[in-house]
Tab-separated table of C-alpha atoms in Angstrom:
chain	number	residue	atom	x	y	z
J	1	MET	CA	-6.262	-67.173	13.361
J	2	VAL	CA	-5.330	-63.517	12.938
J	3	TYR	CA	-5.151	-60.432	15.109
J	4	SER	CA	-7.446	-57.416	14.829
J	5	LEU	CA	-7.788	-55.897	11.374
J	6	THR	CA	-6.698	-52.585	12.918
J	7	TYR	CA	-3.341	-54.135	13.804
J	8	ARG	CA	-0.259	-52.052	13.056
J	9	ARG	CA	3.240	-53.409	13.119
J	10	PRO	CA	5.649	-51.818	15.631
J	11	ARG	CA	7.006	-48.469	14.589
J	12	HIS	CA	10.723	-47.944	14.235
J	13	VAL	CA	12.202	-46.317	17.342
J	14	GLU	CA	15.225	-44.064	16.997
J	15	PRO	CA	17.805	-44.081	19.816
J	16	LYS	CA	17.104	-41.495	22.492
J	17	ARG	CA	18.634	-40.996	25.897
J	18	GLY	CA	17.167	-37.783	27.224
J	19	SER	CA	13.917	-39.322	28.529
J	20	ILE	CA	15.371	-42.473	30.059
J	21	ALA	CA	16.316	-41.064	33.427
J	22	SER	CA	12.978	-39.362	33.998
J	23	GLU	CA	10.712	-42.322	33.173
J	24	LYS	CA	10.856	-44.287	36.421
J	25	THR	CA	7.674	-45.757	37.785
J	26	GLY	CA	7.957	-49.547	37.543
J	27	GLN	CA	10.298	-52.224	38.808
J	28	SER	CA	12.839	-54.180	36.773
J	29	ILE	CA	15.179	-57.083	37.411
J	30	GLY	CA	17.926	-55.186	39.161
J	31	GLY	CA	15.877	-52.857	41.296
J	32	SER	CA	15.937	-50.275	38.526
J	33	THR	CA	12.692	-48.651	37.538
J	34	LEU	CA	10.846	-48.948	34.277
J	35	ASN	CA	7.681	-47.285	33.106
J	36	HIS	CA	5.474	-50.308	32.490
J	37	SER	CA	2.399	-48.076	32.348
J	38	GLN	CA	3.508	-47.038	28.855
J	39	ASP	CA	4.330	-50.557	27.646
J	40	THR	CA	1.099	-50.905	25.688
J	41	ALA	CA	1.702	-47.591	23.940
J	42	ILE	CA	5.410	-48.031	23.274
J	43	ASN	CA	5.266	-51.707	22.319
J	44	TYR	CA	2.078	-51.424	20.288
J	45	GLY	CA	2.001	-54.161	17.696
J	46	ILE	CA	3.912	-56.752	19.741
J	47	PRO	CA	1.796	-59.625	21.094
J	48	GLU	CA	2.472	-61.119	24.496
J	49	ALA	CA	3.888	-64.251	22.870
J	50	LEU	CA	6.736	-62.134	21.463
J	51	SER	CA	7.344	-59.992	24.537
J	52	PHE	CA	10.861	-59.104	25.608
J	53	ASP	CA	10.749	-61.354	28.678
J	54	ARG	CA	9.421	-64.268	26.614
J	55	ILE	CA	12.319	-63.967	24.152
J	56	ILE	CA	14.977	-63.633	26.863
J	57	ASP	CA	13.569	-66.625	28.787
J	58	GLY	CA	13.724	-68.836	25.687
J	59	GLY	CA	9.965	-69.155	25.182
J	60	THR	CA	9.970	-68.412	21.452
J	61	CYS	CA	10.858	-70.248	18.250
J	62	PRO	CA	13.002	-69.159	15.282
J	63	PRO	CA	13.284	-66.526	13.981
J	64	CYS	CA	12.412	-64.834	17.299
J	65	THR	CA	14.811	-66.539	19.696
J	66	THR	CA	17.470	-64.940	21.871
J	67	ARG	CA	20.043	-66.020	19.297
J	68	ASP	CA	18.126	-64.202	16.542
J	69	PHE	CA	17.796	-61.144	18.776
J	70	MET	CA	21.554	-61.173	19.364
J	71	ASN	CA	22.289	-61.519	15.639
J	72	TYR	CA	20.000	-58.589	14.902
J	73	LEU	CA	21.801	-56.416	17.433
J	74	ILE	CA	25.199	-57.415	16.027
J	75	TYR	CA	24.563	-57.156	12.288
J	76	ILE	CA	21.684	-54.687	11.991
J	77	GLU	CA	21.522	-52.352	14.983
J	78	HIS	CA	25.212	-52.658	15.995
J	79	ALA	CA	24.428	-52.518	19.716
J	80	ALA	CA	24.871	-56.098	20.928
J	81	GLU	CA	26.808	-54.961	24.004
J	82	ASN	CA	23.532	-53.972	25.667
J	83	LEU	CA	22.086	-57.481	25.447
J	84	GLN	CA	25.420	-59.082	26.350
J	85	PHE	CA	25.722	-56.939	29.454
J	86	PHE	CA	22.069	-57.516	30.352
J	87	LEU	CA	22.423	-61.310	30.112
J	88	TRP	CA	25.597	-61.206	32.207
J	89	TYR	CA	23.915	-59.058	34.863
J	90	LYS	CA	20.921	-61.371	35.010
J	91	ASP	CA	23.205	-64.371	35.529
J	92	TYR	CA	25.413	-62.438	37.964
J	93	THR	CA	22.428	-61.511	40.134
J	94	LYS	CA	21.355	-65.143	40.229
J	95	ARG	CA	24.838	-66.340	41.221
J	96	PHE	CA	25.199	-63.611	43.851
J	97	ASP	CA	21.897	-64.589	45.468
J	98	GLN	CA	23.126	-68.193	45.697
J	99	LEU	CA	26.099	-67.202	47.873
J	100	SER	CA	26.054	-67.924	51.567
J	101	GLU	CA	24.826	-65.209	53.893
J	102	ASN	CA	28.330	-64.557	55.245
J	103	GLU	CA	29.703	-64.026	51.743
J	104	ARG	CA	26.868	-61.694	50.786
J	105	LYS	CA	27.541	-59.562	53.869
J	106	LEU	CA	31.029	-58.840	52.574
J	107	ALA	CA	29.486	-56.848	49.707
J	108	PRO	CA	26.943	-54.400	51.202
J	109	VAL	CA	23.969	-53.147	49.238
J	110	TRP	CA	24.546	-49.913	47.335
J	111	THR	CA	21.401	-48.025	48.328
J	112	ALA	CA	19.510	-45.502	46.258
J	113	GLU	CA	20.383	-42.836	48.836
J	114	GLN	CA	24.088	-43.482	48.331
J	115	ALA	CA	23.699	-43.316	44.567
J	116	GLU	CA	21.763	-40.044	44.835
J	117	ALA	CA	24.377	-38.561	47.151
J	118	GLN	CA	27.116	-39.555	44.715
J	119	THR	CA	25.199	-37.926	41.846
J	120	LEU	CA	24.809	-34.690	43.793
J	121	ALA	CA	28.490	-34.706	44.739
J	122	MET	CA	29.468	-35.100	41.091
J	123	LYS	CA	27.242	-32.166	40.100
J	124	ASP	CA	28.876	-29.928	42.703
J	125	SER	CA	32.428	-30.933	41.780
J	126	PRO	CA	34.187	-28.627	39.289
J	127	ALA	CA	34.802	-29.859	35.783
J	128	PRO	CA	38.326	-31.119	35.143
J	129	MET	CA	40.673	-28.590	33.510
J	130	LYS	CA	41.892	-29.515	30.052
J	131	ILE	CA	45.641	-29.340	29.451
J	132	ILE	CA	46.789	-28.178	26.024
J	133	SER	CA	50.200	-27.763	24.448
J	134	ALA	CA	51.950	-24.440	23.917
J	135	GLY	CA	51.767	-24.865	20.133
J	136	THR	CA	48.006	-25.256	20.211
J	137	ALA	CA	47.673	-22.239	22.529
J	138	ALA	CA	49.758	-20.109	20.155
J	139	LEU	CA	47.547	-21.106	17.258
J	140	PHE	CA	44.408	-19.760	18.954
J	141	LYS	CA	46.077	-16.766	20.630
J	142	GLY	CA	44.054	-13.572	20.230
J	143	THR	CA	40.835	-15.416	19.325
J	144	ASP	CA	37.727	-16.320	21.300
J	145	PHE	CA	39.126	-19.841	21.647
J	146	ALA	CA	42.303	-18.739	23.452
J	147	ALA	CA	43.014	-20.943	26.479
J	148	PRO	CA	43.873	-19.679	29.980
J	149	LYS	CA	47.591	-19.657	30.776
J	150	ALA	CA	47.093	-22.144	33.600
J	151	THR	CA	46.066	-24.814	31.117
J	152	VAL	CA	49.076	-24.391	28.825
J	153	VAL	CA	52.010	-26.738	29.338
J	154	GLU	CA	55.207	-27.317	27.418
J	155	MET	CA	55.179	-30.661	25.650
J	156	GLY	CA	58.399	-32.516	24.953
J	157	ARG	CA	59.411	-33.032	21.335
J	158	GLY	CA	60.015	-36.744	21.498
J	159	ASN	CA	60.376	-38.940	18.456
J	160	PRO	CA	56.869	-40.317	17.755
J	161	PHE	CA	58.394	-43.401	16.128
J	162	ASN	CA	60.379	-44.456	19.180
J	163	THR	CA	59.139	-47.691	20.719
J	164	PRO	CA	58.771	-47.446	24.515
J	165	PRO	CA	60.477	-50.116	26.574
J	166	MET	CA	58.378	-53.190	27.194
J	167	THR	CA	56.986	-53.766	30.654
J	168	PRO	CA	58.258	-56.972	32.241
J	169	GLU	CA	55.464	-59.504	32.138
J	170	ASN	CA	56.029	-61.255	35.440
J	171	ALA	CA	57.923	-58.657	37.470
J	172	GLU	CA	54.979	-57.441	39.502
J	173	ARG	CA	52.387	-60.119	38.935
J	174	ASP	CA	53.182	-62.186	42.014
J	175	SER	CA	53.184	-59.210	44.379
J	176	LEU	CA	49.722	-57.948	43.486
J	177	ALA	CA	46.421	-59.225	44.772
J	178	PRO	CA	43.928	-60.576	42.216
J	179	SER	CA	41.464	-57.797	43.014
J	180	GLU	CA	44.064	-55.125	42.274
J	181	TYR	CA	45.588	-56.703	39.174
J	182	PRO	CA	42.968	-58.892	37.465
J	183	TRP	CA	43.884	-61.414	34.824
J	184	SER	CA	41.701	-62.935	32.153
J	185	ASP	CA	41.511	-66.620	31.388
J	186	SER	CA	43.817	-66.145	28.435
J	187	GLY	CA	46.495	-64.659	30.683
J	188	SER	CA	46.261	-61.113	29.308
J	189	THR	CA	45.988	-58.193	31.690
J	190	LEU	CA	42.867	-56.063	31.988
J	191	ARG	CA	44.290	-52.664	32.802
J	192	SER	CA	41.386	-50.757	31.269
J	193	GLY	CA	39.325	-51.073	34.427
J	194	PHE	CA	42.013	-49.385	36.485
J	195	LYS	CA	42.572	-46.678	33.901
J	196	ALA	CA	38.871	-45.910	34.098
J	197	SER	CA	39.030	-45.809	37.889
J	198	ASP	CA	42.021	-43.476	37.821
J	199	ALA	CA	40.289	-41.177	35.349
J	200	ALA	CA	37.318	-40.907	37.700
J	201	ASP	CA	39.631	-40.304	40.693
J	202	ILE	CA	38.654	-43.674	42.173
J	203	LYS	CA	40.886	-46.367	43.585
J	204	LEU	CA	39.676	-49.921	44.006
J	205	GLN	CA	40.078	-51.375	47.454
J	206	PRO	CA	43.279	-53.466	47.538
J	207	PHE	CA	43.250	-57.047	48.824
J	208	THR	CA	39.442	-57.050	49.020
J	209	VAL	CA	37.641	-60.179	50.112
J	210	GLN	CA	34.381	-59.214	48.455
J	211	PRO	CA	32.952	-61.956	46.228
J	212	PHE	CA	33.381	-61.732	42.451
J	213	ARG	CA	35.817	-58.815	42.710
J	214	GLU	CA	37.961	-60.127	39.852
J	215	GLU	CA	34.896	-60.663	37.674
J	216	ILE	CA	33.764	-57.090	38.338
J	217	SER	CA	37.201	-55.853	37.280
J	218	ARG	CA	36.842	-57.739	34.013
J	219	ILE	CA	33.366	-56.264	33.483
J	220	ILE	CA	34.826	-52.788	33.956
J	221	ALA	CA	37.520	-53.534	31.382
J	222	THR	CA	35.013	-54.998	28.899
J	223	TYR	CA	31.962	-52.714	29.192
J	224	ILE	CA	32.620	-49.672	31.381
J	225	ALA	CA	36.131	-48.355	30.729
J	226	ASP	CA	36.613	-45.705	28.082
J	227	GLY	CA	37.697	-47.485	24.905
J	228	ALA	CA	36.566	-50.913	26.141
J	229	PRO	CA	35.885	-53.518	23.415
J	230	ARG	CA	32.176	-53.563	24.280
J	231	GLN	CA	31.830	-50.112	25.769
J	232	LEU	CA	28.300	-49.249	26.839
J	233	ASN	CA	26.795	-45.968	25.704
J	234	LEU	CA	27.059	-44.217	29.069
J	235	SER	CA	27.598	-40.589	29.894
J	236	SER	CA	30.736	-39.590	31.768
J	237	LYS	CA	28.702	-38.996	34.929
J	238	GLU	CA	27.042	-42.410	34.700
J	239	ARG	CA	30.414	-44.067	34.173
J	240	ALA	CA	32.042	-42.234	37.087
J	241	ALA	CA	29.114	-42.986	39.400
J	242	LEU	CA	29.215	-46.678	38.499
J	243	LEU	CA	32.972	-46.915	39.048
J	244	HIS	CA	32.590	-45.244	42.439
J	245	ALA	CA	29.883	-47.718	43.425
J	246	LEU	CA	31.920	-50.701	42.233
J	247	ALA	CA	34.911	-49.470	44.198
J	248	MET	CA	32.821	-49.829	47.346
J	249	THR	CA	30.935	-53.051	46.724
J	250	THR	CA	30.396	-55.886	44.283
J	251	HIS	CA	26.700	-56.127	45.138
J	252	PRO	CA	24.421	-56.181	42.041
J	253	SER	CA	22.722	-53.023	43.319
J	254	ALA	CA	25.858	-51.084	42.330
J	255	PHE	CA	24.670	-51.422	38.708
J	256	ARG	CA	21.219	-50.012	39.506
J	257	GLN	CA	21.390	-46.870	37.371
J	258	VAL	CA	23.308	-48.423	34.489
J	259	ILE	CA	21.140	-51.533	34.214
J	260	HIS	CA	18.092	-49.279	34.084
J	261	THR	CA	19.505	-47.470	31.057
J	262	VAL	CA	20.499	-50.727	29.344
J	263	GLU	CA	17.212	-52.479	30.057
J	264	TRP	CA	15.134	-49.484	28.966
J	265	THR	CA	17.011	-49.401	25.660
J	266	LEU	CA	16.510	-53.125	25.103
J	267	ARG	CA	12.820	-53.169	26.003
J	268	HIS	CA	11.593	-49.991	24.353
J	269	GLN	CA	13.941	-49.608	21.407
J	270	ALA	CA	15.888	-52.717	20.370
J	271	HIS	CA	13.065	-55.202	21.035
J	272	GLN	CA	10.496	-53.152	19.141
J	273	ASN	CA	12.808	-52.675	16.152
J	274	PHE	CA	13.686	-56.383	16.220
J	275	ILE	CA	10.047	-57.487	15.944
J	276	ARG	CA	9.425	-54.977	13.146
J	277	TRP	CA	12.475	-56.306	11.289
J	278	THR	CA	11.515	-59.954	11.855
J	279	ILE	CA	8.069	-59.460	10.323
J	280	CYS	CA	9.767	-58.955	6.947
J	281	ASN	CA	9.976	-62.413	5.393
J	282	GLY	CA	12.184	-61.457	2.449
J	283	ASN	CA	15.543	-59.814	2.002
J	284	ARG	CA	15.777	-56.323	0.546
J	285	PRO	CA	16.248	-57.400	-3.119
J	286	ARG	CA	13.198	-59.685	-2.832
J	287	VAL	CA	11.050	-56.950	-1.271
J	288	ILE	CA	12.060	-54.461	-3.974
J	289	PHE	CA	11.290	-57.115	-6.590
J	290	ALA	CA	7.852	-57.662	-5.017
J	291	ARG	CA	7.153	-53.940	-5.084
J	292	GLY	CA	8.070	-53.896	-8.748
J	293	LEU	CA	5.666	-56.758	-9.443
J	294	GLY	CA	2.928	-54.883	-7.617
J	295	ILE	CA	3.473	-51.797	-9.734
J	296	VAL	CA	3.499	-53.921	-12.898
J	297	GLY	CA	0.182	-55.510	-11.880
J	298	ILE	CA	-1.420	-52.118	-11.292
J	299	VAL	CA	-0.125	-50.750	-14.590
J	300	GLY	CA	-1.389	-53.895	-16.331
J	301	GLY	CA	-4.844	-53.366	-14.854
J	302	ILE	CA	-4.890	-49.732	-15.990
J	303	VAL	CA	-3.767	-50.634	-19.511
J	304	ALA	CA	-6.358	-53.419	-19.784
J	305	ALA	CA	-9.133	-51.116	-18.575
J	306	ILE	CA	-8.138	-48.366	-21.040
J	307	LEU	CA	-8.030	-50.787	-23.973
J	308	ILE	CA	-11.495	-52.129	-23.135
J	309	VAL	CA	-12.897	-48.618	-22.696
J	310	LEU	CA	-11.606	-47.562	-26.124
J	311	SER	CA	-13.119	-50.651	-27.802
J	312	ASN	CA	-16.679	-51.604	-28.695
J	313	ALA	CA	-16.835	-54.187	-25.850
J	314	GLY	CA	-19.584	-53.900	-23.316
J	315	ARG	CA	-19.048	-52.335	-19.918
J	316	GLY	CA	-19.064	-55.731	-18.222
J	317	TRP	CA	-15.771	-56.650	-19.865
J	318	ARG	CA	-14.062	-53.830	-17.985
J	319	VAL	CA	-14.368	-55.821	-14.797
J	320	LEU	CA	-11.574	-58.077	-16.090
J	321	SER	CA	-9.103	-55.288	-15.263
J	322	ALA	CA	-9.859	-56.009	-11.610
J	323	ILE	CA	-7.536	-59.022	-11.792
J	324	GLY	CA	-4.502	-56.826	-12.424
J	325	PHE	CA	-5.614	-54.244	-9.888
J	326	MET	CA	-6.304	-56.855	-7.195
J	327	ILE	CA	-2.996	-58.699	-7.534
J	328	GLY	CA	-0.925	-55.557	-7.983
J	329	ILE	CA	-2.377	-53.568	-5.082
J	330	ALA	CA	-2.278	-56.503	-2.635
J	331	THR	CA	1.310	-57.301	-3.580
J	332	LEU	CA	2.354	-53.651	-3.264
J	333	ILE	CA	0.708	-53.146	0.131
J	334	ALA	CA	2.291	-56.304	1.552
J	335	ALA	CA	5.691	-55.455	0.060
J	336	TRP	CA	5.486	-51.952	1.502
J	337	LYS	CA	5.378	-53.620	4.911
J	338	GLY	CA	8.342	-55.836	4.077
J	339	MET	CA	6.466	-58.988	3.080
J	340	CYS	CA	6.505	-61.068	-0.069
J	341	VAL	CA	3.101	-62.666	-0.678
J	342	VAL	CA	4.674	-65.652	-2.460
J	343	LEU	CA	6.867	-66.472	0.537
J	344	HIS	CA	3.951	-65.848	2.863
J	345	GLY	CA	1.784	-68.346	0.997
J	346	MET	CA	4.188	-71.057	2.179
J	347	HIS	CA	4.958	-69.366	5.523
J	348	HIS	CA	8.592	-69.212	4.461
J	349	ARG	CA	11.267	-66.587	4.960
J	350	HIS	CA	14.618	-65.940	3.374
J	351	LEU	CA	17.706	-67.011	5.261
J	352	ARG	CA	19.710	-64.085	6.589
J	353	PRO	CA	23.085	-63.476	4.903
J	354	TRP	CA	24.967	-64.754	7.971
J	355	GLU	CA	22.800	-67.887	7.974
J	356	LEU	CA	23.287	-68.715	4.299
J	357	PHE	CA	26.898	-69.847	4.555
J	358	ALA	CA	26.797	-71.449	8.008
J	359	GLU	CA	26.887	-74.941	6.461
J	360	ASP	CA	29.721	-74.057	4.067
J	361	ASP	CA	31.996	-72.543	6.716
J	362	ASP	CA	34.114	-74.587	9.043
J	363	ALA	CA	31.990	-75.961	11.866
J	364	SER	CA	34.525	-74.939	14.498
J	365	SER	CA	34.621	-71.323	13.272
J	366	VAL	CA	30.828	-71.127	13.250
J	367	MET	CA	30.608	-72.452	16.802
J	368	GLU	CA	33.313	-70.043	17.910
J	369	MET	CA	31.399	-67.140	16.362
J	370	LYS	CA	28.147	-68.170	18.049
J	371	LYS	CA	29.844	-68.683	21.394
J	372	GLY	CA	31.673	-65.362	21.135
J	373	SER	CA	28.504	-63.272	20.913
J	374	PHE	CA	27.183	-64.851	24.132
J	375	ASP	CA	30.542	-64.751	25.894
J	376	SER	CA	30.333	-62.016	28.524
J	377	PHE	CA	34.058	-61.297	28.261
J	378	GLY	CA	34.612	-61.710	24.531
J	379	ASN	CA	36.172	-59.318	22.064
J	380	SER	CA	34.435	-56.480	20.286
J	381	ASN	CA	31.328	-57.186	18.227
J	382	SER	CA	33.001	-56.287	14.945
J	383	TYR	CA	32.060	-58.660	12.112
J	384	GLU	CA	33.785	-57.092	9.096
J	385	ASP	CA	36.259	-59.956	8.873
J	386	GLN	CA	33.678	-62.751	8.906
J	387	PRO	CA	33.809	-64.907	5.733
J	388	TRP	CA	30.110	-64.661	4.852
J	389	ILE	CA	30.391	-60.953	3.973
J	390	ALA	CA	32.667	-61.471	0.977
J	391	LYS	CA	30.683	-64.512	-0.145
J	392	TYR	CA	27.360	-62.682	-0.015
J	393	ASP	CA	28.719	-59.662	-1.877
J	394	LYS	CA	29.769	-61.950	-4.749
J	395	ARG	CA	26.234	-63.322	-5.212
J	396	ASN	CA	24.456	-61.837	-8.206
J	397	LEU	CA	21.165	-59.994	-7.854
J	398	ILE	CA	19.039	-62.835	-9.228
J	399	ARG	CA	20.395	-65.294	-6.652
J	400	LYS	CA	19.681	-62.789	-3.883
J	401	VAL	CA	16.084	-62.374	-5.050
J	402	PHE	CA	15.558	-66.144	-5.074
J	403	ASP	CA	17.706	-67.036	-2.063
J	404	ARG	CA	17.215	-70.135	0.057
J	405	GLU	CA	14.111	-70.252	2.205
J	406	VAL	CA	13.162	-71.779	5.526
J	407	TRP	CA	9.857	-72.338	7.301
J	408	ILE	CA	8.842	-69.839	9.997
J	409	GLN	CA	8.481	-71.803	13.225
J	410	GLU	CA	7.135	-69.088	15.537
J	411	PRO	CA	3.281	-69.227	15.560
J	412	ALA	CA	2.838	-65.652	16.818
J	413	LEU	CA	4.945	-64.311	13.949
J	414	ARG	CA	2.905	-66.281	11.410
J	415	GLN	CA	-0.276	-64.785	12.877
J	416	ILE	CA	1.127	-61.274	12.495
J	417	GLN	CA	2.003	-61.972	8.863
J	418	ASP	CA	-1.435	-63.497	8.250
J	419	THR	CA	-3.004	-60.325	9.638
J	420	ILE	CA	-0.890	-58.082	7.412
J	421	PHE	CA	-1.715	-60.238	4.378
J	422	LEU	CA	-5.449	-60.044	5.146
J	423	GLN	CA	-5.177	-56.257	5.529
J	424	ALA	CA	-3.455	-56.114	2.143
J	425	LEU	CA	-6.270	-58.139	0.571
J	426	LEU	CA	-9.001	-55.944	2.083
J	427	GLY	CA	-7.206	-52.794	1.010
J	428	SER	CA	-6.807	-54.242	-2.455
J	429	VAL	CA	-10.526	-55.070	-2.699
J	430	ILE	CA	-11.531	-51.534	-1.722
J	431	LEU	CA	-9.067	-49.785	-4.038
J	432	THR	CA	-9.836	-52.197	-6.891
J	433	ALA	CA	-13.562	-51.514	-6.577
J	434	ILE	CA	-12.913	-47.781	-6.773
J	435	CYS	CA	-10.619	-48.048	-9.786
J	436	VAL	CA	-12.868	-50.458	-11.710
J	437	GLY	CA	-15.928	-48.350	-10.877
J	438	ILE	CA	-14.264	-45.301	-12.427
J	439	PHE	CA	-13.467	-47.161	-15.658
J	440	VAL	CA	-16.950	-48.727	-15.825
J	441	ALA	CA	-18.525	-45.287	-15.621
J	442	LEU	CA	-16.618	-44.004	-18.659
J	443	PRO	CA	-18.388	-44.106	-22.052
J	444	ASN	CA	-17.191	-46.428	-24.836
J	445	GLY	CA	-14.580	-45.010	-27.198
J	446	ARG	CA	-15.639	-47.329	-30.098
J	447	PHE	CA	-12.273	-46.860	-31.815
J	448	TYR	CA	-12.096	-50.514	-32.772
């Protein structure tokens, strides 16, 4: 079973932020708005079986699972923090709704009116004045970049190699409330959240009894604070508005604006690019190799047709060149869409580079790596130090072309690939008929 012959795989979507805030007509998980009226246009080429909600809810098979989606965002798109934050927020909303009514009352709802008022207040507030050193001011003196005198301060000439005195580890820990001085499970402090609050002229409520206050502080330190290990791509106004809302309440509605931005990016950019990438059943060396074979087949068909035309053979023999044209054009069309027809004939795909060495690596390190990407409070998503990178770089080109294969378990993905393969065959038949017809119409050369 295949889809329509007019099927087109999802187009690649470049990151864009300017239109996110204005496209608000639908409803999403956190009360944020999403434009579902454009879903069919934006997500064209993605069947319902591979929808974003289906993948997140675990209703798909490899290579289209949530784990595969996470790996794609880590290794290919380098934006896994969006999915990590989204999964945490989804779980956080569920846990917050399970609290007793008295506990939920401690964290009031952050209404849309309050968020709008905060946005207007931030627009009316003057921009913070930048402070520069006297040396920098002297450098630009007399130019268009000269700074006002009020912004120039004298900077001390301290030794940059001096090590500042260490802060006592336990001197103040016992005197601070958990909500004011949060600690991670590993015992390390999370001061980034408070630095972000100070930068936005916001102070968290001390000794708060609101539920999940410590967890919110850790979220600020992990995703919101400037320089956080998994910092979300938020504007300064979005970050300041979120910190102000979180200073007032721990209710999930405080994340309304931010979760809208994150969810929009996941649904209409990352998900679409993920499906497009997953359709490719071969790695890049294999796809380039397939394209080369397609070109060789086409050239072989042209050479065979020319040789027959220049001979004394009848016109009927020229049809034999259709074999080269047919195979070459079909292979080239499929490879141009990222598919290898040989792998498709067995419904196989190449293992990804990070999957190839999973069995060779230590089992504990592999489990730690997998757990880390789904850990809401893990470290940064950097993977440069993972062992598979050096191992894969050492593989020669031939081994990469003929890498290990695995069967594609997801039926919807196999149907998409079947459709693309059928389109390649039909296109090959049409183009082959045209090419062979041209050679058949030529007169005999009778050179031999």
